[in-house]
Tab-separated table of C-alpha atoms in Angstrom:
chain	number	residue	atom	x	y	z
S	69	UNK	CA	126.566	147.476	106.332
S	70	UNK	CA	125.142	144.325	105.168
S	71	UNK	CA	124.413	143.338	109.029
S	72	UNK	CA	122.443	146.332	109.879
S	73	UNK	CA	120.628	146.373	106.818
S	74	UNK	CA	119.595	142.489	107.430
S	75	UNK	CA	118.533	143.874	111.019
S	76	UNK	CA	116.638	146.695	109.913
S	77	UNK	CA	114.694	144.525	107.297
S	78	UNK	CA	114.384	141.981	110.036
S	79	UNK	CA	112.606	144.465	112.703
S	80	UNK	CA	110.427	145.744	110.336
S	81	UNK	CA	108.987	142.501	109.132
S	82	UNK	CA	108.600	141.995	113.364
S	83	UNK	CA	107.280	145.080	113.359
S	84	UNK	CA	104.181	144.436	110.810
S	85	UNK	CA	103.830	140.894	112.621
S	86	UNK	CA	103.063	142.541	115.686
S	87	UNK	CA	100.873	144.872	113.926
S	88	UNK	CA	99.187	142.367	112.265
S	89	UNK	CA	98.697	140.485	115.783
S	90	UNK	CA	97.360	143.458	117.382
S	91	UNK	CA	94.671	143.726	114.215
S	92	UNK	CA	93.948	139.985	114.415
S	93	UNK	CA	93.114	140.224	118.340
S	94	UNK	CA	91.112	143.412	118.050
S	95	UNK	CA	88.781	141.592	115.056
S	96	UNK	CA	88.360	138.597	117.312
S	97	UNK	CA	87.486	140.817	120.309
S	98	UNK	CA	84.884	142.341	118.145
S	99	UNK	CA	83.789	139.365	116.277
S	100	UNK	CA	84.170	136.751	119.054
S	101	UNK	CA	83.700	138.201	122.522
S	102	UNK	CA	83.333	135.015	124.139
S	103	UNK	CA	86.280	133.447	122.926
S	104	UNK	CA	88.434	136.831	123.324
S	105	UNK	CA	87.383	136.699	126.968
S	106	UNK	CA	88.680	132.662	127.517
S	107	UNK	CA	91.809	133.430	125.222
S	108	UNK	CA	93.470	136.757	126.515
S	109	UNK	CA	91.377	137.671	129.620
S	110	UNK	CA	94.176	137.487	132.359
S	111	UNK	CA	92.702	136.291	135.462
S	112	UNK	CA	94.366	136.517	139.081
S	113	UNK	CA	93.960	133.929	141.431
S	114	UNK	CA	92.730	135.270	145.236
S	115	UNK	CA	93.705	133.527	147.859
S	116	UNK	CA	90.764	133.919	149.893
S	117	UNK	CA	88.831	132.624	146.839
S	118	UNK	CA	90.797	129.720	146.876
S	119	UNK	CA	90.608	129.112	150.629
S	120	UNK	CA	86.705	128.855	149.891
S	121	UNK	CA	86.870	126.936	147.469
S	122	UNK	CA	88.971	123.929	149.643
S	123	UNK	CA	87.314	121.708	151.752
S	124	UNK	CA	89.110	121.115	155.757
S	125	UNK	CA	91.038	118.502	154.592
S	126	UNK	CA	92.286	119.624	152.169
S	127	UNK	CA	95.836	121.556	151.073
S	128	UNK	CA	97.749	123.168	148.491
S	129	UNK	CA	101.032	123.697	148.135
S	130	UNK	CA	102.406	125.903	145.537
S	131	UNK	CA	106.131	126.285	144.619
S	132	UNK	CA	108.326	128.888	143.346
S	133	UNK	CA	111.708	128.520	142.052
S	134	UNK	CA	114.185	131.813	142.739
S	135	UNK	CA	117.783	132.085	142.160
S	136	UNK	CA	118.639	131.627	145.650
S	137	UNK	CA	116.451	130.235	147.399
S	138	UNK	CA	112.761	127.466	146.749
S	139	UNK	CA	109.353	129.085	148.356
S	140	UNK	CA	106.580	127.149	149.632
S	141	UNK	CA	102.695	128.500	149.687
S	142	UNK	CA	100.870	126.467	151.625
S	143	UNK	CA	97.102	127.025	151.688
S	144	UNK	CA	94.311	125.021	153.843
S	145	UNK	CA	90.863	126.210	154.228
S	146	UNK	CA	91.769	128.479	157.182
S	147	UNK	CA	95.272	129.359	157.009
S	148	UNK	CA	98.247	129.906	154.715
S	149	UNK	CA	101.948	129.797	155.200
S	150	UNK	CA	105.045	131.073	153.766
S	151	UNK	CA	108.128	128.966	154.000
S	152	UNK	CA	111.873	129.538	152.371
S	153	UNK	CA	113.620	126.390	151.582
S	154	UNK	CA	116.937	125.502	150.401
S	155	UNK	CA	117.595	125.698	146.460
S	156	UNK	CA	119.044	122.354	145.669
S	157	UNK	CA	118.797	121.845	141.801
S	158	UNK	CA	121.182	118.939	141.656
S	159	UNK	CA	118.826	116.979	144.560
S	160	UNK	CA	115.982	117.463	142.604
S	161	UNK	CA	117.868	116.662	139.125
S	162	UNK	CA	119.051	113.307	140.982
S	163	UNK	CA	116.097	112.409	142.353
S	164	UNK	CA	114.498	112.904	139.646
S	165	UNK	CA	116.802	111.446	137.023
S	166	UNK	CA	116.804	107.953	139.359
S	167	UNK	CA	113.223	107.425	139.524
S	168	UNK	CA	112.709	107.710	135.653
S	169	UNK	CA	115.976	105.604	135.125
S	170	UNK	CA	117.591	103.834	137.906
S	171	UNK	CA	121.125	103.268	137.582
S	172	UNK	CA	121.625	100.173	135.453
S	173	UNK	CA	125.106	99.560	136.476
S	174	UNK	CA	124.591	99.411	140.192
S	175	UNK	CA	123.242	96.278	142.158
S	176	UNK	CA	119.560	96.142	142.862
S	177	UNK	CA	120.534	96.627	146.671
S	178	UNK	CA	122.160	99.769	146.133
S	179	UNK	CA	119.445	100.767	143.786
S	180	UNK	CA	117.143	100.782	146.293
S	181	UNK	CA	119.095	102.140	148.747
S	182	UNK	CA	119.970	105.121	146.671
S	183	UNK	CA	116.574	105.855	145.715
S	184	UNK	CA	115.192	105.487	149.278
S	185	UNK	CA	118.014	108.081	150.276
S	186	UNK	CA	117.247	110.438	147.588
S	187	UNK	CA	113.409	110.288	148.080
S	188	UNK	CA	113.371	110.720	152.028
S	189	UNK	CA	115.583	113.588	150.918
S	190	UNK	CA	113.659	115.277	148.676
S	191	UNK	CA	110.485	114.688	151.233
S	192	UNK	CA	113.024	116.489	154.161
S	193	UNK	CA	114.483	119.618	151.886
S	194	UNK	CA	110.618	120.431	150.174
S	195	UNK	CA	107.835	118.429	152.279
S	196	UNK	CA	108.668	118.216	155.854
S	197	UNK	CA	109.307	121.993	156.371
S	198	UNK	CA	105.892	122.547	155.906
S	199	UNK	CA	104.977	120.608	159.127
S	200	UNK	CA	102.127	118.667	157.303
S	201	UNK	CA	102.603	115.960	160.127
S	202	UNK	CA	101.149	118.571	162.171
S	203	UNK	CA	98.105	118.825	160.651
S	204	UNK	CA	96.903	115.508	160.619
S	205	UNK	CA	93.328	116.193	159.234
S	206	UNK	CA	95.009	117.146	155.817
S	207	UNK	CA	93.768	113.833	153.092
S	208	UNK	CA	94.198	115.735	150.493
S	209	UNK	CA	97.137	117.595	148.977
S	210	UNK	CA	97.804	119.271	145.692
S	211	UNK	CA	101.299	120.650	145.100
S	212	UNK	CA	102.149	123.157	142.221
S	213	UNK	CA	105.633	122.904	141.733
S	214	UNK	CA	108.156	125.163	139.830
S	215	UNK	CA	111.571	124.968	138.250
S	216	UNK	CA	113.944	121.583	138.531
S	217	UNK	CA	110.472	120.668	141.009
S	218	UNK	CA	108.673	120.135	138.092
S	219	UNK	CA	110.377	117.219	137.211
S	220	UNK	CA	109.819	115.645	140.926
S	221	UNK	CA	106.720	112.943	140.952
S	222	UNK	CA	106.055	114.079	144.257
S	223	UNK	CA	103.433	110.680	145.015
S	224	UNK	CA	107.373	108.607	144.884
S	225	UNK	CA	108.677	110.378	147.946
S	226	UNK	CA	109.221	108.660	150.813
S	227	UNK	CA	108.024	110.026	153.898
S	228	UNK	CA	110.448	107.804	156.484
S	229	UNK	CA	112.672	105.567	156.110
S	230	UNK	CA	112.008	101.827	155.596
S	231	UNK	CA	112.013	99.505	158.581
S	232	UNK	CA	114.375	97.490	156.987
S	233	UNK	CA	116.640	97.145	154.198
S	234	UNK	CA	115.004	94.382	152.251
S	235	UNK	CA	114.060	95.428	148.834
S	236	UNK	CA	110.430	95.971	148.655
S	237	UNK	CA	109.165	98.753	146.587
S	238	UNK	CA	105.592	97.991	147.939
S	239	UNK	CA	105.985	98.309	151.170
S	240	UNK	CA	107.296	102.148	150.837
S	241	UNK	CA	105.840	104.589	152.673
S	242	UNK	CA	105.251	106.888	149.628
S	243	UNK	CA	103.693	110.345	150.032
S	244	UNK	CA	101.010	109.588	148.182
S	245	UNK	CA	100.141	106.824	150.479
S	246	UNK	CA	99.352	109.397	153.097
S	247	UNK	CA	97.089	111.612	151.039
């Protein structure tokens, strides 16, 4: 008794909160039009807007993070694709987790080999099925990610391996080093 009487007084203080909202966005409709518009206008993104919008060399790439399975937008000035890709939350948690913190317990060898592994792997699983080495006149890219991607600073991938296995951060070749 005392359980649904706590729940009943809690839904009906929700209920005059929402209430009170509702009142509260209708005055600031009426009062501030401007501001209504910027605050609670919902806007939809066109792709064709956006496509005008890019320059030829330019690219984005938006992501979205499903249950099953990672999908990539891609969008250039003149065409878009569609790609599925594999839904690997403990790559991106890893790679992820070792470029904020590298492994303080490992030797700086195998710190740098793990973290070239895990980078060229995140570039392979997210970035290479999206054939940008096909488009070569792409300079510019902006990706959008989603989920466990968010995490990801996608300008750390590595797009190849390194020539050799000297330890040289520097001399990387980094994603962003390519747009």
């Amino acid at each position: 008794q005392m359980v649904l009487a706590k729940q009943t007084k809690d839904s009906t203080t929700i209920d005059s909160l929402l209430v009170a909202q509702g009142n509260l966005k209708k005055w600031i409709a009426r009062e501030l039009p401007q501001y209504y518009q910027i605050a609670y206008a919902t806007q939809h993104a066109d792709i064709t807007d956006l496509q005008k919008k890019l320059e030829s060399h330019e690219m984005v790439i938006e992501y979205f993070w499903g249950d099953n399975s990672v999908y990539a937008l891609s969008i250039t000035e003149s065409e878009i694709g569609f790609v599925q890709l594999e839904n690997n939350k403990l790559l991106a948690k890893q790679y992820a987790t070792e470029v904020r913190k590298p492994q303080a317990f490992t030797k700086v060898q195998e710190q740098f080999d793990r973290y070239c592994t895990l980078a060229l792997e995140v570039y392979q699983k997210y970035i290479a099925p999206l054939n940008l080495q096909n488009n070569t006149d792409i300079q510019r890219l902006t990706i959008i990610p989603d989920g466990p991607l968010l995490f990801i600073p996608f300008e750390a991938i590595l797009t190849n391996r390194p020539s050799n296995n000297k330890v040289n951060y520097q001399q990387l070749n980094y994603l962003i080093r390519e747009f």
